[in-house]
């Protein structure tokens, strides 16, 4: 890391602002918990260095901690805050000065780590890579209520294809698929209904065609005539890293290779030429499920066709 972290982080803030238009703030500290507090203080205008605050150079950190409410500390919920106050602990400084083992007896190891982090002892390690997801869900409320199976089928096809794409991007494979539908909980004029169907796979898969077939089968089992559906979605639970599952004795390795090659080709073409350049036909049989997006903002920084223009 560079020696002058404040200048380095200021450069990050300027670059992000220039490239995306999004203002950000950065907190610097010996621990994650203190860094989060420093970041929060920046947003309240506490820093003399613009969008960056280095906790280590604060003149009176105890006074700052005394001004921070318990539920402003990363990892402390409102319920924990109320319980701490019942124990006579009313701010971040009082929590920092509490014996960590005592906090462990009342709240468990998470609170013990928070106290240690407030004292400057790092207990929560940095993650160079985010942990692999355990499940993926794609779901959306519809632009209008749907009553026809074909409309729901088109929506579910899109959700399943999108879920498969996410799996492949994160190098994961699904052991099962759940498709669900539901009506609007606020619609008192029509019958309420919600249901789901789950299919388990013999082998974990990231093949969109397999996911779509399972989604269609599940949708057939739970669809009811005369119901006004407001939402549907696909859930892939219990994900595994791709390639770790043992092949079945009767499974054709050649078929698996073909599937991988087909999905890789599909993803590459869509990545190079734009989303949905190649897609499954049943996705386009109906567009009634699409969100209206009547008041969608222009994509000034990500779409050449929607660049901001100024007439002089």
Coordinates of C-alpha atoms in Angstrom, one line a residue, residues 9-256:
X9 CA -7.9 7.4 -1.3
X10 CA -8.6 10.9 -2.5
X11 CA -7.3 9.8 -5.9
X12 CA -9.7 6.9 -5.8
X13 CA -12.6 9.2 -5.0
X14 CA -11.8 11.5 -7.9
X15 CA -11.4 8.6 -10.3
X16 CA -14.7 7.0 -9.4
X17 CA -16.5 10.4 -9.6
X18 CA -14.9 11.1 -13.0
X19 CA -15.6 7.7 -14.5
X20 CA -19.1 7.0 -13.1
X21 CA -20.4 10.3 -11.7
X22 CA -21.0 8.7 -8.3
X23 CA -19.5 10.5 -5.3
X24 CA -18.0 8.1 -2.7
X25 CA -16.4 8.4 0.7
X26 CA -13.6 6.4 2.3
X27 CA -12.7 5.7 5.9
X28 CA -9.2 4.6 6.9
X29 CA -8.6 2.7 10.2
X30 CA -6.7 -0.3 11.7
X31 CA -9.9 -2.4 11.7
X32 CA -13.0 -2.8 9.5
X33 CA -15.4 -1.6 12.3
X34 CA -13.4 1.6 12.8
X35 CA -13.1 2.1 9.1
X36 CA -16.9 1.9 8.7
X37 CA -17.3 4.5 11.5
X38 CA -14.8 6.8 9.8
X39 CA -16.7 6.4 6.6
X40 CA -19.9 7.3 8.4
X41 CA -18.3 10.4 9.9
X42 CA -17.2 11.5 6.4
X43 CA -20.8 11.5 5.2
X44 CA -21.7 13.8 8.1
X45 CA -19.0 16.3 7.0
X46 CA -16.6 15.5 9.8
X47 CA -13.4 15.2 7.6
X48 CA -11.0 18.0 6.8
X49 CA -9.8 16.0 3.8
X50 CA -12.9 16.0 1.7
X51 CA -14.3 12.5 1.2
X52 CA -11.6 10.8 3.2
X53 CA -11.0 10.4 6.9
X54 CA -8.1 8.6 8.5
X55 CA -9.2 7.4 12.0
X56 CA -5.5 7.1 13.1
X57 CA -4.9 10.9 13.0
X58 CA -7.9 12.0 15.0
X59 CA -6.9 14.3 17.8
X60 CA -9.6 13.0 20.2
X61 CA -10.9 9.6 19.1
X62 CA -12.6 9.1 22.5
X63 CA -14.7 12.2 22.1
X64 CA -15.7 11.0 18.7
X65 CA -16.7 7.5 19.9
X66 CA -18.7 9.1 22.7
X67 CA -20.8 10.9 20.1
X68 CA -21.6 7.7 18.1
X69 CA -24.8 5.9 18.9
X70 CA -24.7 2.1 19.3
X71 CA -26.9 1.3 16.3
X72 CA -24.5 3.3 14.1
X73 CA -21.8 0.7 14.7
X74 CA -21.4 -1.9 12.0
X75 CA -22.9 -5.2 13.1
X76 CA -25.1 -3.9 15.9
X77 CA -28.9 -4.2 15.4
X78 CA -31.6 -2.1 17.1
X79 CA -32.4 -5.0 19.4
X80 CA -28.8 -5.4 20.4
X81 CA -28.6 -1.6 21.0
X82 CA -31.6 -1.8 23.3
X83 CA -30.1 -4.7 25.2
X84 CA -26.7 -2.9 25.6
X85 CA -28.5 0.2 26.9
X86 CA -30.2 -1.9 29.5
X87 CA -26.8 -3.0 30.6
X88 CA -25.8 0.7 31.0
X89 CA -23.8 1.0 27.7
X90 CA -25.1 4.0 25.8
X91 CA -22.5 4.8 23.1
X92 CA -19.5 3.5 21.2
X93 CA -17.0 4.7 23.7
X94 CA -18.7 2.9 26.6
X95 CA -18.8 -0.3 24.5
X96 CA -15.1 0.0 23.6
X97 CA -14.3 0.2 27.3
X98 CA -16.3 -2.9 28.2
X99 CA -14.6 -6.2 28.8
X100 CA -14.8 -8.2 25.6
X101 CA -15.3 -11.5 27.4
X102 CA -18.3 -10.1 29.3
X103 CA -19.9 -9.1 26.0
X104 CA -19.3 -12.6 24.7
X105 CA -21.2 -14.0 27.7
X106 CA -24.2 -11.8 26.9
X107 CA -24.2 -11.7 23.1
X108 CA -21.7 -14.2 21.7
X109 CA -18.5 -14.1 19.8
X110 CA -19.8 -11.5 17.2
X111 CA -20.1 -8.8 19.9
X112 CA -16.7 -9.8 21.4
X113 CA -15.1 -9.2 18.0
X114 CA -16.9 -5.8 17.7
X115 CA -15.5 -4.6 21.0
X116 CA -12.0 -5.8 20.1
X117 CA -12.3 -4.0 16.7
X118 CA -13.3 -0.8 18.5
X119 CA -10.1 -1.1 20.6
X120 CA -8.0 -1.3 17.4
X121 CA -7.5 -5.1 17.3
X122 CA -8.4 -6.5 13.9
X123 CA -10.7 -9.5 14.3
X124 CA -12.6 -9.5 10.9
X125 CA -10.2 -10.5 8.1
X126 CA -10.2 -8.9 4.7
X127 CA -11.7 -10.9 1.9
X128 CA -9.7 -10.6 -1.4
X129 CA -12.6 -12.4 -3.1
X130 CA -16.2 -12.4 -2.1
X131 CA -17.4 -15.8 -0.8
X132 CA -19.3 -17.9 -3.3
X133 CA -23.0 -17.5 -3.3
X134 CA -25.1 -20.3 -1.8
X135 CA -28.2 -19.4 -3.9
X136 CA -29.3 -17.3 -6.8
X137 CA -32.7 -15.8 -7.3
X138 CA -34.2 -13.9 -10.3
X139 CA -37.6 -12.4 -9.8
X140 CA -39.7 -9.4 -10.8
X141 CA -43.0 -7.8 -10.4
X142 CA -44.9 -7.6 -13.7
X143 CA -45.9 -4.4 -15.6
X144 CA -49.5 -5.6 -15.5
X145 CA -51.3 -8.5 -13.9
X146 CA -51.0 -11.8 -15.9
X147 CA -53.7 -14.4 -16.2
X148 CA -52.5 -16.5 -19.2
X149 CA -50.0 -19.4 -19.0
X150 CA -48.1 -18.2 -22.1
X151 CA -47.3 -14.8 -20.5
X152 CA -46.1 -16.4 -17.3
X153 CA -44.1 -19.0 -19.3
X154 CA -42.3 -16.2 -21.1
X155 CA -41.4 -14.5 -17.9
X156 CA -40.2 -17.7 -16.2
X157 CA -38.1 -18.5 -19.3
X158 CA -36.3 -15.2 -19.0
X159 CA -35.7 -15.7 -15.2
X160 CA -34.3 -19.2 -15.7
X161 CA -32.0 -18.1 -18.5
X162 CA -30.8 -15.2 -16.4
X163 CA -30.2 -17.5 -13.4
X164 CA -28.1 -19.8 -15.6
X165 CA -26.1 -16.9 -16.9
X166 CA -25.3 -15.8 -13.3
X167 CA -24.3 -19.4 -12.4
X168 CA -21.8 -19.6 -15.3
X169 CA -20.4 -16.2 -14.6
X170 CA -19.7 -17.2 -11.0
X171 CA -18.6 -20.7 -11.9
X172 CA -21.4 -22.3 -9.9
X173 CA -23.8 -25.2 -10.6
X174 CA -27.4 -25.7 -9.4
X175 CA -28.5 -28.9 -7.6
X176 CA -32.2 -27.9 -7.8
X177 CA -34.6 -25.2 -9.2
X178 CA -37.6 -23.7 -7.6
X179 CA -40.2 -21.7 -9.6
X180 CA -42.7 -19.6 -7.7
X181 CA -45.7 -17.4 -8.5
X182 CA -47.9 -15.1 -6.5
X183 CA -50.7 -12.6 -6.7
X184 CA -50.5 -9.0 -5.3
X185 CA -51.0 -9.0 -1.5
X186 CA -52.6 -5.5 -1.9
X187 CA -55.3 -6.7 -4.4
X188 CA -58.4 -7.3 -2.4
X189 CA -60.6 -7.6 -5.5
X190 CA -59.2 -10.9 -6.7
X191 CA -58.4 -14.3 -5.0
X192 CA -55.0 -14.5 -3.3
X193 CA -52.7 -17.3 -4.4
X194 CA -49.0 -18.2 -4.2
X195 CA -47.3 -21.4 -4.8
X196 CA -43.9 -23.0 -5.8
X197 CA -42.6 -26.1 -7.3
X198 CA -39.0 -27.6 -6.9
X199 CA -37.1 -29.9 -9.2
X200 CA -33.9 -31.6 -8.2
X201 CA -31.3 -32.5 -10.8
X202 CA -29.4 -35.8 -11.0
X203 CA -26.2 -33.7 -11.6
X204 CA -25.6 -30.1 -10.7
X205 CA -26.0 -27.9 -13.8
X206 CA -25.5 -24.4 -15.2
X207 CA -27.1 -25.2 -18.5
X208 CA -29.8 -22.6 -19.2
X209 CA -31.8 -25.0 -21.4
X210 CA -32.0 -27.6 -18.5
X211 CA -33.0 -24.8 -16.1
X212 CA -35.7 -23.6 -18.5
X213 CA -37.2 -27.0 -19.1
X214 CA -37.4 -27.6 -15.3
X215 CA -39.0 -24.2 -14.8
X216 CA -41.6 -24.9 -17.4
X217 CA -42.5 -28.2 -15.8
X218 CA -42.8 -26.6 -12.4
X219 CA -44.9 -23.8 -13.7
X220 CA -47.4 -26.3 -15.2
X221 CA -47.8 -27.9 -11.8
X222 CA -48.6 -24.7 -9.9
X223 CA -50.5 -22.6 -12.6
X224 CA -54.2 -22.0 -11.9
X225 CA -56.7 -20.6 -14.3
X226 CA -58.5 -17.4 -13.4
X227 CA -55.7 -16.1 -11.1
X228 CA -54.2 -12.6 -11.7
X229 CA -50.5 -13.0 -11.1
X230 CA -48.3 -10.1 -10.1
X231 CA -44.9 -11.7 -9.6
X232 CA -42.9 -14.8 -10.5
X233 CA -39.3 -15.9 -10.1
X234 CA -36.7 -18.6 -10.1
X235 CA -34.6 -19.7 -7.1
X236 CA -31.5 -21.9 -7.4
X237 CA -30.7 -23.1 -3.8
X238 CA -27.7 -25.1 -2.5
X239 CA -25.2 -24.1 -5.3
X240 CA -22.0 -25.9 -5.7
X241 CA -18.7 -24.9 -7.4
X242 CA -18.9 -25.9 -11.0
X243 CA -17.0 -29.1 -11.8
X244 CA -16.9 -30.6 -8.3
X245 CA -19.8 -33.0 -8.7
X246 CA -19.1 -36.6 -9.5
X247 CA -20.4 -37.8 -12.8
X248 CA -23.1 -40.4 -12.9
X249 CA -22.2 -43.9 -14.1
X250 CA -24.8 -43.5 -16.9
X251 CA -24.1 -39.9 -17.8
X252 CA -22.5 -39.1 -21.1
X253 CA -19.4 -37.0 -20.7
X254 CA -19.7 -36.0 -24.4
X255 CA -23.1 -34.5 -23.7
X256 CA -21.7 -32.5 -20.8

